[in-house]
Amino acid sequence: MHDIKKFSEFDYGKVAVLLGGSSAERTISLETGAAICEALKQSGVDAYEFDTSENSLIDLKQQNYDRAFIALHGRGGEDGTIQGALQTLGIPYTGSGVLGSALSMDKIRSKLIWNATELPTPEFLNINNDKDLIKVPDKLGFPVVIKPVTEGSSVGVTIVRNQDQLLSAWEKASELDNQVMAEKWIDGEEYTATVLMDEVLPMIKLSTPREFYDYEAKYHADTTEYLCPCGLSVSQENKLADMVMDAFVALSASGWGRVDFLLDKDSKPWLIELNTVPGMTSHSLVPMSAKQAGLSFTELVLNILYTSVYLDRNNGVTLQ
């Protein structure tokens, strides 16, 4: 693990915690950003909440902010949009850059790259219109997962078990995104792995009595169980960590993030998605993983803030 002392002693200047926004995940972003900002303040960082739906990014320059901690979830926050704007303004920011954010947010592009680099991910179909639904049974079979391509937190996701349910599931996803995909259902256990700089933190096994780890299970249900240590052998977790890091690097992600994957009945892994700005609420997974690695929430936040220092995108170099 990196030396937290140098992160806490670094002079970060005036920090804007970007939160809120206008995506479907606004509520969670407000919680994430508030927790991050409070932790930064407690550690002595001159940090302030900055709701991007209520303030112009030009204010970041006019109000003399030195760097930005991105706590925005979903479109506008994780898709490269805010990253490009900050880079244009010359304001250092946490986490992945424009390309890594855009590729990771787009589930189809993510899977195309993982397939090209021979990383395991479930088969899928791009559903451009309702006519494409005809291809689903023959190509993917049932059950199948219908989901928006560029939404997070399992928003708009439906598990479809027969032909009669396909249209309504597609319509539900289409209301949120003009890109919809169908993904082969993998019957197995759900896991997640946090990447922090160049390390994969202890993995978490997720267990829920709900049909799958959906929005309710992620943020509200008290019945969701989180196992960390996850119960895998050291050798198996190390092997999976290599896969996780390969998946992270393949999408040009950087700084920090969370990779979600499944282990099927034969213990074969299947990559599902990469979140470049994971939640940091009381129900969130990254703080749990960091705690198992020996990092307090404040130490975790400072580690993430430090990514705005060593990822010097405007000068085209990486600082260590």
Short mmCIF file of N, CA, C and O in Angstrom, two decimals, residues 193-305:
data_model
loop_
_atom_site.label_atom_id
_atom_site.label_comp_id
_atom_site.label_asym_id
_atom_site.label_seq_id
_atom_site.Cartn_x
_atom_site.Cartn_y
_atom_site.Cartn_z
N ALA A 193 -14.07 -5.67 -7.26
CA ALA A 193 -12.68 -5.43 -6.89
C ALA A 193 -12.33 -3.96 -7.10
O ALA A 193 -12.58 -3.41 -8.18
N THR A 194 -11.78 -3.35 -6.09
CA THR A 194 -11.36 -1.95 -6.16
C THR A 194 -9.92 -1.85 -6.65
O THR A 194 -9.05 -2.56 -6.16
N VAL A 195 -9.71 -0.97 -7.61
CA VAL A 195 -8.35 -0.64 -8.06
C VAL A 195 -8.01 0.73 -7.49
O VAL A 195 -8.77 1.69 -7.66
N LEU A 196 -6.90 0.82 -6.81
CA LEU A 196 -6.42 2.09 -6.25
C LEU A 196 -4.98 2.28 -6.68
O LEU A 196 -4.09 1.56 -6.23
N MET A 197 -4.78 3.23 -7.59
CA MET A 197 -3.48 3.46 -8.22
C MET A 197 -3.04 2.17 -8.92
O MET A 197 -3.68 1.74 -9.85
N ASP A 198 -1.98 1.53 -8.45
CA ASP A 198 -1.51 0.34 -9.17
C ASP A 198 -1.78 -0.94 -8.38
O ASP A 198 -1.12 -1.96 -8.60
N GLU A 199 -2.75 -0.90 -7.46
CA GLU A 199 -3.03 -2.07 -6.64
C GLU A 199 -4.51 -2.45 -6.71
O GLU A 199 -5.38 -1.60 -6.90
N VAL A 200 -4.76 -3.75 -6.55
CA VAL A 200 -6.12 -4.25 -6.42
C VAL A 200 -6.36 -4.56 -4.95
O VAL A 200 -5.63 -5.36 -4.35
N LEU A 201 -7.33 -3.91 -4.34
CA LEU A 201 -7.62 -4.09 -2.92
C LEU A 201 -8.39 -5.39 -2.70
O LEU A 201 -8.87 -6.01 -3.65
N PRO A 202 -8.52 -5.84 -1.45
CA PRO A 202 -9.26 -7.08 -1.17
C PRO A 202 -10.65 -7.08 -1.81
O PRO A 202 -11.38 -6.09 -1.75
N MET A 203 -10.98 -8.21 -2.40
CA MET A 203 -12.25 -8.31 -3.13
C MET A 203 -13.43 -8.55 -2.18
O MET A 203 -13.26 -9.02 -1.06
N ILE A 204 -14.63 -8.20 -2.67
CA ILE A 204 -15.85 -8.36 -1.90
C ILE A 204 -16.80 -9.28 -2.64
O ILE A 204 -17.00 -9.14 -3.86
N LYS A 205 -17.38 -10.24 -1.91
CA LYS A 205 -18.43 -11.08 -2.47
C LYS A 205 -19.76 -10.49 -2.04
O LYS A 205 -19.97 -10.13 -0.88
N LEU A 206 -20.69 -10.38 -2.99
CA LEU A 206 -21.99 -9.78 -2.75
C LEU A 206 -23.06 -10.85 -2.70
O LEU A 206 -23.08 -11.76 -3.53
N SER A 207 -23.95 -10.74 -1.74
CA SER A 207 -25.05 -11.70 -1.63
C SER A 207 -26.34 -10.95 -1.31
O SER A 207 -26.38 -10.16 -0.36
N THR A 208 -27.37 -11.15 -2.11
CA THR A 208 -28.64 -10.48 -1.90
C THR A 208 -29.79 -11.46 -2.16
O THR A 208 -29.71 -12.27 -3.09
N PRO A 209 -30.86 -11.39 -1.36
CA PRO A 209 -32.02 -12.22 -1.62
C PRO A 209 -32.83 -11.73 -2.81
O PRO A 209 -33.73 -12.42 -3.29
N ARG A 210 -32.50 -10.53 -3.29
CA ARG A 210 -33.19 -9.98 -4.46
C ARG A 210 -32.73 -10.73 -5.71
O ARG A 210 -31.78 -11.50 -5.69
N GLU A 211 -33.40 -10.47 -6.82
CA GLU A 211 -33.11 -11.20 -8.06
C GLU A 211 -31.66 -11.00 -8.49
O GLU A 211 -31.02 -11.91 -9.00
N PHE A 212 -31.15 -9.80 -8.28
CA PHE A 212 -29.74 -9.53 -8.55
C PHE A 212 -29.36 -8.28 -7.76
O PHE A 212 -30.19 -7.68 -7.05
N TYR A 213 -28.10 -7.88 -7.84
CA TYR A 213 -27.59 -6.74 -7.08
C TYR A 213 -28.03 -5.45 -7.76
O TYR A 213 -27.26 -4.77 -8.44
N ASP A 214 -29.31 -5.09 -7.57
CA ASP A 214 -29.90 -3.95 -8.25
C ASP A 214 -29.76 -2.67 -7.43
O ASP A 214 -29.08 -2.64 -6.40
N TYR A 215 -30.40 -1.59 -7.88
CA TYR A 215 -30.29 -0.28 -7.22
C TYR A 215 -30.71 -0.36 -5.75
O TYR A 215 -30.05 0.19 -4.87
N GLU A 216 -31.82 -1.05 -5.51
CA GLU A 216 -32.33 -1.17 -4.14
C GLU A 216 -31.33 -1.92 -3.26
O GLU A 216 -31.04 -1.52 -2.13
N ALA A 217 -30.77 -3.02 -3.79
CA ALA A 217 -29.80 -3.81 -3.03
C ALA A 217 -28.52 -3.02 -2.77
O ALA A 217 -27.89 -3.16 -1.73
N LYS A 218 -28.16 -2.16 -3.71
CA LYS A 218 -26.91 -1.41 -3.59
C LYS A 218 -27.00 -0.30 -2.55
O LYS A 218 -26.04 -0.06 -1.81
N TYR A 219 -28.14 0.38 -2.50
CA TYR A 219 -28.18 1.61 -1.72
C TYR A 219 -29.16 1.64 -0.54
O TYR A 219 -29.03 2.49 0.33
N HIS A 220 -30.13 0.73 -0.51
CA HIS A 220 -31.16 0.85 0.52
C HIS A 220 -31.38 -0.42 1.35
O HIS A 220 -31.66 -0.33 2.55
N ALA A 221 -31.30 -1.58 0.72
CA ALA A 221 -31.67 -2.82 1.41
C ALA A 221 -30.68 -3.17 2.52
O ALA A 221 -29.47 -3.06 2.36
N ASP A 222 -31.24 -3.58 3.65
CA ASP A 222 -30.41 -4.05 4.76
C ASP A 222 -30.17 -5.56 4.69
O ASP A 222 -29.49 -6.12 5.56
N THR A 223 -30.72 -6.21 3.67
CA THR A 223 -30.57 -7.65 3.54
C THR A 223 -29.37 -8.04 2.69
O THR A 223 -29.03 -9.22 2.58
N THR A 224 -28.73 -7.05 2.06
CA THR A 224 -27.55 -7.33 1.24
C THR A 224 -26.36 -7.67 2.14
O THR A 224 -26.09 -6.96 3.12
N GLU A 225 -25.65 -8.75 1.82
CA GLU A 225 -24.49 -9.16 2.60
C GLU A 225 -23.21 -8.91 1.80
O GLU A 225 -23.16 -9.13 0.59
N TYR A 226 -22.20 -8.43 2.51
CA TYR A 226 -20.91 -8.14 1.89
C TYR A 226 -19.84 -8.95 2.62
O TYR A 226 -19.65 -8.78 3.82
N LEU A 227 -19.16 -9.82 1.90
CA LEU A 227 -18.13 -10.66 2.49
C LEU A 227 -16.75 -10.17 2.07
O LEU A 227 -16.40 -10.20 0.88
N CYS A 228 -15.98 -9.68 3.03
CA CYS A 228 -14.63 -9.21 2.77
C CYS A 228 -13.79 -9.45 4.02
O CYS A 228 -14.01 -8.76 5.02
N PRO A 229 -12.94 -10.47 4.02
CA PRO A 229 -12.47 -11.29 2.90
C PRO A 229 -13.63 -12.03 2.21
O PRO A 229 -14.62 -12.38 2.83
N CYS A 230 -13.42 -12.25 0.91
CA CYS A 230 -14.49 -12.77 0.07
C CYS A 230 -14.63 -14.29 0.11
O CYS A 230 -15.57 -14.84 -0.48
N GLY A 231 -13.69 -14.99 0.75
CA GLY A 231 -13.80 -16.44 0.86
C GLY A 231 -13.02 -17.21 -0.19
O GLY A 231 -12.94 -18.44 -0.12
N LEU A 232 -12.44 -16.53 -1.15
CA LEU A 232 -11.61 -17.20 -2.17
C LEU A 232 -10.22 -17.49 -1.60
O LEU A 232 -9.77 -16.82 -0.67
N SER A 233 -9.55 -18.46 -2.18
CA SER A 233 -8.19 -18.75 -1.75
C SER A 233 -7.27 -17.60 -2.18
O SER A 233 -7.60 -16.83 -3.09
N VAL A 234 -6.13 -17.49 -1.53
CA VAL A 234 -5.18 -16.42 -1.85
C VAL A 234 -4.75 -16.51 -3.31
O VAL A 234 -4.70 -15.51 -4.02
N SER A 235 -4.47 -17.73 -3.77
CA SER A 235 -4.01 -17.91 -5.15
C SER A 235 -5.10 -17.53 -6.15
O SER A 235 -4.83 -16.90 -7.18
N GLN A 236 -6.36 -17.90 -5.83
CA GLN A 236 -7.46 -17.57 -6.74
C GLN A 236 -7.71 -16.06 -6.77
O GLN A 236 -7.91 -15.48 -7.85
N GLU A 237 -7.65 -15.42 -5.60
CA GLU A 237 -7.87 -13.97 -5.57
C GLU A 237 -6.74 -13.23 -6.29
O GLU A 237 -6.98 -12.24 -6.98
N ASN A 238 -5.52 -13.72 -6.15
CA ASN A 238 -4.39 -13.10 -6.85
C ASN A 238 -4.54 -13.22 -8.36
O ASN A 238 -4.24 -12.28 -9.11
N LYS A 239 -5.00 -14.38 -8.80
CA LYS A 239 -5.21 -14.59 -10.24
C LYS A 239 -6.30 -13.67 -10.77
O LYS A 239 -6.18 -13.07 -11.85
N LEU A 240 -7.38 -13.53 -9.99
CA LEU A 240 -8.46 -12.65 -10.39
C LEU A 240 -8.02 -11.19 -10.36
O LEU A 240 -8.45 -10.37 -11.18
N ALA A 241 -7.14 -10.85 -9.42
CA ALA A 241 -6.62 -9.48 -9.34
C ALA A 241 -5.85 -9.12 -10.60
O ALA A 241 -5.92 -7.98 -11.09
N ASP A 242 -5.12 -10.08 -11.14
CA ASP A 242 -4.40 -9.84 -12.40
C ASP A 242 -5.39 -9.56 -13.52
O ASP A 242 -5.17 -8.66 -14.35
N MET A 243 -6.48 -10.33 -13.57
CA MET A 243 -7.51 -10.11 -14.58
C MET A 243 -8.14 -8.73 -14.42
O MET A 243 -8.36 -8.00 -15.40
N VAL A 244 -8.44 -8.36 -13.18
CA VAL A 244 -9.05 -7.06 -12.89
C VAL A 244 -8.14 -5.92 -13.36
O VAL A 244 -8.59 -4.97 -14.01
N MET A 245 -6.85 -6.02 -13.06
CA MET A 245 -5.94 -4.97 -13.47
C MET A 245 -5.80 -4.92 -15.00
O MET A 245 -5.74 -3.83 -15.60
N ASP A 246 -5.81 -6.08 -15.64
CA ASP A 246 -5.76 -6.12 -17.11
C ASP A 246 -7.00 -5.45 -17.70
O ASP A 246 -6.91 -4.72 -18.69
N ALA A 247 -8.15 -5.71 -17.09
CA ALA A 247 -9.41 -5.11 -17.57
C ALA A 247 -9.38 -3.60 -17.39
O ALA A 247 -9.86 -2.84 -18.25
N PHE A 248 -8.83 -3.15 -16.27
CA PHE A 248 -8.73 -1.73 -15.95
C PHE A 248 -7.82 -1.02 -16.95
O PHE A 248 -8.18 0.02 -17.53
N VAL A 249 -6.66 -1.60 -17.20
CA VAL A 249 -5.69 -1.00 -18.11
C VAL A 249 -6.19 -1.03 -19.55
O VAL A 249 -5.99 -0.08 -20.32
N ALA A 250 -6.88 -2.10 -19.93
CA ALA A 250 -7.38 -2.23 -21.31
C ALA A 250 -8.32 -1.09 -21.69
O ALA A 250 -8.36 -0.67 -22.86
N LEU A 251 -9.06 -0.58 -20.71
CA LEU A 251 -10.00 0.51 -20.98
C LEU A 251 -9.38 1.89 -20.74
O LEU A 251 -10.10 2.90 -20.72
N SER A 252 -8.06 1.94 -20.58
CA SER A 252 -7.35 3.20 -20.35
C SER A 252 -7.81 3.91 -19.08
O SER A 252 -7.73 5.14 -18.99
N ALA A 253 -8.30 3.15 -18.12
CA ALA A 253 -8.69 3.74 -16.84
C ALA A 253 -7.43 4.07 -16.03
O ALA A 253 -6.37 3.51 -16.27
N SER A 254 -7.56 4.97 -15.08
CA SER A 254 -6.41 5.36 -14.27
C SER A 254 -6.86 5.90 -12.91
O SER A 254 -8.00 6.34 -12.75
N GLY A 255 -5.94 5.85 -11.96
CA GLY A 255 -6.21 6.42 -10.64
C GLY A 255 -6.93 5.49 -9.69
O GLY A 255 -6.34 4.98 -8.75
N TRP A 256 -8.22 5.30 -9.94
CA TRP A 256 -9.00 4.42 -9.09
C TRP A 256 -10.26 3.99 -9.83
O TRP A 256 -10.63 4.56 -10.86
N GLY A 257 -10.91 2.96 -9.33
CA GLY A 257 -12.13 2.48 -9.96
C GLY A 257 -12.54 1.17 -9.33
O GLY A 257 -11.89 0.66 -8.42
N ARG A 258 -13.65 0.62 -9.82
CA ARG A 258 -14.16 -0.64 -9.29
C ARG A 258 -14.62 -1.52 -10.44
O ARG A 258 -15.40 -1.10 -11.28
N VAL A 259 -14.11 -2.74 -10.47
CA VAL A 259 -14.45 -3.70 -11.52
C VAL A 259 -15.41 -4.74 -10.95
O VAL A 259 -15.11 -5.39 -9.94
N ASP A 260 -16.54 -4.91 -11.59
CA ASP A 260 -17.53 -5.89 -11.17
C ASP A 260 -17.45 -7.12 -12.07
O ASP A 260 -17.35 -7.00 -13.29
N PHE A 261 -17.50 -8.31 -11.46
CA PHE A 261 -17.43 -9.53 -12.24
C PHE A 261 -18.21 -10.64 -11.54
O PHE A 261 -18.59 -10.53 -10.38
N LEU A 262 -18.44 -11.71 -12.29
CA LEU A 262 -19.15 -12.89 -11.78
C LEU A 262 -18.24 -14.10 -11.85
O LEU A 262 -17.36 -14.18 -12.72
N LEU A 263 -18.45 -15.04 -10.94
CA LEU A 263 -17.82 -16.35 -11.03
C LEU A 263 -18.94 -17.36 -11.26
O LEU A 263 -19.85 -17.47 -10.42
N ASP A 264 -18.90 -18.07 -12.38
CA ASP A 264 -19.97 -19.02 -12.67
C ASP A 264 -19.80 -20.31 -11.86
O ASP A 264 -18.89 -20.42 -11.02
N LYS A 265 -20.65 -21.29 -12.13
CA LYS A 265 -20.65 -22.54 -11.35
C LYS A 265 -19.35 -23.32 -11.48
O LYS A 265 -19.01 -24.16 -10.64
N ASP A 266 -18.59 -23.03 -12.57
CA ASP A 266 -17.30 -23.68 -12.78
C ASP A 266 -16.14 -22.80 -12.31
O ASP A 266 -14.98 -23.06 -12.65
N SER A 267 -16.48 -21.73 -11.58
CA SER A 267 -15.49 -20.77 -11.07
C SER A 267 -14.78 -19.99 -12.17
O SER A 267 -13.68 -19.46 -11.96
N LYS A 268 -15.41 -19.92 -13.33
CA LYS A 268 -14.85 -19.11 -14.42
C LYS A 268 -15.32 -17.67 -14.25
O LYS A 268 -16.51 -17.42 -14.02
N PRO A 269 -14.40 -16.69 -14.35
CA PRO A 269 -14.80 -15.29 -14.17
C PRO A 269 -15.38 -14.68 -15.45
O PRO A 269 -14.99 -15.05 -16.56
N TRP A 270 -16.29 -13.73 -15.25
CA TRP A 270 -16.91 -13.00 -16.35
C TRP A 270 -16.98 -11.52 -15.97
O TRP A 270 -17.67 -11.16 -15.01
N LEU A 271 -16.27 -10.68 -16.70
CA LEU A 271 -16.27 -9.25 -16.43
C LEU A 271 -17.60 -8.63 -16.84
O LEU A 271 -18.11 -8.89 -17.93
N ILE A 272 -18.14 -7.78 -15.96
CA ILE A 272 -19.42 -7.13 -16.24
C ILE A 272 -19.23 -5.66 -16.58
O ILE A 272 -19.69 -5.19 -17.63
N GLU A 273 -18.58 -4.91 -15.71
CA GLU A 273 -18.37 -3.49 -16.01
C GLU A 273 -17.29 -2.89 -15.12
O GLU A 273 -16.92 -3.46 -14.09
N LEU A 274 -16.83 -1.71 -15.54
CA LEU A 274 -15.86 -0.93 -14.78
C LEU A 274 -16.48 0.40 -14.42
O LEU A 274 -16.97 1.13 -15.29
N ASN A 275 -16.49 0.73 -13.14
CA ASN A 275 -16.98 2.02 -12.66
C ASN A 275 -15.78 2.90 -12.35
O ASN A 275 -14.96 2.55 -11.50
N THR A 276 -15.68 4.05 -13.01
CA THR A 276 -14.52 4.91 -12.81
C THR A 276 -14.73 5.92 -11.68
O THR A 276 -13.76 6.52 -11.21
N VAL A 277 -15.98 6.13 -11.24
CA VAL A 277 -16.26 6.95 -10.06
C VAL A 277 -17.27 6.18 -9.20
O VAL A 277 -18.46 6.48 -9.19
N PRO A 278 -16.81 5.17 -8.49
CA PRO A 278 -17.72 4.35 -7.67
C PRO A 278 -18.30 5.15 -6.52
O PRO A 278 -17.76 6.18 -6.11
N GLY A 279 -19.41 4.66 -5.97
CA GLY A 279 -20.04 5.30 -4.83
C GLY A 279 -19.17 5.28 -3.60
O GLY A 279 -18.35 4.37 -3.41
N MET A 280 -19.35 6.28 -2.76
CA MET A 280 -18.61 6.37 -1.50
C MET A 280 -19.59 6.69 -0.37
O MET A 280 -19.32 7.52 0.51
N THR A 281 -20.75 6.02 -0.38
CA THR A 281 -21.76 6.22 0.65
C THR A 281 -21.61 5.16 1.73
O THR A 281 -20.70 4.32 1.68
N SER A 282 -22.53 5.16 2.69
CA SER A 282 -22.46 4.19 3.80
C SER A 282 -22.66 2.76 3.30
O SER A 282 -22.26 1.81 3.97
N HIS A 283 -23.32 2.59 2.15
CA HIS A 283 -23.55 1.25 1.59
C HIS A 283 -22.52 0.89 0.51
O HIS A 283 -22.61 -0.17 -0.09
N SER A 284 -21.56 1.77 0.28
CA SER A 284 -20.66 1.59 -0.86
C SER A 284 -19.58 0.55 -0.61
O SER A 284 -19.19 0.27 0.52
N LEU A 285 -19.07 0.01 -1.71
CA LEU A 285 -18.16 -1.12 -1.66
C LEU A 285 -16.69 -0.72 -1.53
O LEU A 285 -15.91 -1.40 -0.85
N VAL A 286 -16.30 0.36 -2.18
CA VAL A 286 -14.89 0.76 -2.15
C VAL A 286 -14.39 1.02 -0.72
O VAL A 286 -13.32 0.52 -0.34
N PRO A 287 -15.14 1.75 0.12
CA PRO A 287 -14.67 1.94 1.50
C PRO A 287 -14.54 0.64 2.28
O PRO A 287 -13.65 0.50 3.13
N MET A 288 -15.42 -0.35 2.01
CA MET A 288 -15.32 -1.65 2.68
C MET A 288 -14.04 -2.35 2.30
O MET A 288 -13.33 -2.91 3.15
N SER A 289 -13.73 -2.33 1.01
CA SER A 289 -12.50 -2.97 0.53
C SER A 289 -11.26 -2.27 1.09
O SER A 289 -10.30 -2.93 1.50
N ALA A 290 -11.31 -0.95 1.12
CA ALA A 290 -10.17 -0.19 1.65
C ALA A 290 -9.97 -0.48 3.14
O ALA A 290 -8.83 -0.59 3.60
N LYS A 291 -11.06 -0.60 3.87
CA LYS A 291 -10.96 -0.90 5.30
C LYS A 291 -10.26 -2.23 5.52
O LYS A 291 -9.42 -2.37 6.41
N GLN A 292 -10.59 -3.23 4.70
CA GLN A 292 -9.95 -4.53 4.81
C GLN A 292 -8.46 -4.43 4.50
O GLN A 292 -7.64 -5.19 5.03
N ALA A 293 -8.10 -3.46 3.65
CA ALA A 293 -6.70 -3.25 3.29
C ALA A 293 -5.97 -2.39 4.32
O ALA A 293 -4.77 -2.14 4.18
N GLY A 294 -6.70 -1.92 5.35
CA GLY A 294 -6.07 -1.14 6.40
C GLY A 294 -6.17 0.36 6.24
O GLY A 294 -5.51 1.12 6.95
N LEU A 295 -7.02 0.82 5.30
CA LEU A 295 -7.18 2.25 5.07
C LEU A 295 -8.49 2.74 5.67
O LEU A 295 -9.56 2.17 5.43
N SER A 296 -8.43 3.80 6.45
CA SER A 296 -9.65 4.44 6.93
C SER A 296 -10.31 5.17 5.77
O SER A 296 -9.71 5.34 4.70
N PHE A 297 -11.54 5.61 5.97
CA PHE A 297 -12.24 6.34 4.90
C PHE A 297 -11.46 7.60 4.52
O PHE A 297 -11.29 7.90 3.34
N THR A 298 -10.98 8.33 5.51
CA THR A 298 -10.22 9.55 5.24
C THR A 298 -8.94 9.24 4.47
O THR A 298 -8.58 9.95 3.52
N GLU A 299 -8.24 8.19 4.85
CA GLU A 299 -7.02 7.80 4.14
C GLU A 299 -7.33 7.41 2.71
O GLU A 299 -6.59 7.74 1.78
N LEU A 300 -8.44 6.71 2.51
CA LEU A 300 -8.87 6.33 1.16
C LEU A 300 -9.10 7.57 0.31
O LEU A 300 -8.64 7.67 -0.84
N VAL A 301 -9.84 8.53 0.86
CA VAL A 301 -10.16 9.75 0.14
C VAL A 301 -8.89 10.51 -0.23
O VAL A 301 -8.75 11.04 -1.34
N LEU A 302 -7.93 10.56 0.69
CA LEU A 302 -6.67 11.25 0.40
C LEU A 302 -5.87 10.53 -0.69
O LEU A 302 -5.21 11.16 -1.52
N ASN A 303 -5.92 9.20 -0.67
CA ASN A 303 -5.27 8.43 -1.74
C ASN A 303 -5.87 8.80 -3.09
O ASN A 303 -5.15 9.00 -4.07
N ILE A 304 -7.20 8.88 -3.14
CA ILE A 304 -7.86 9.21 -4.40
C ILE A 304 -7.54 10.64 -4.81
O ILE A 304 -7.28 10.91 -5.99
N LEU A 305 -7.55 11.56 -3.85
CA LEU A 305 -7.22 12.95 -4.18
C LEU A 305 -5.81 13.06 -4.76
O LEU A 305 -5.56 13.87 -5.66
#
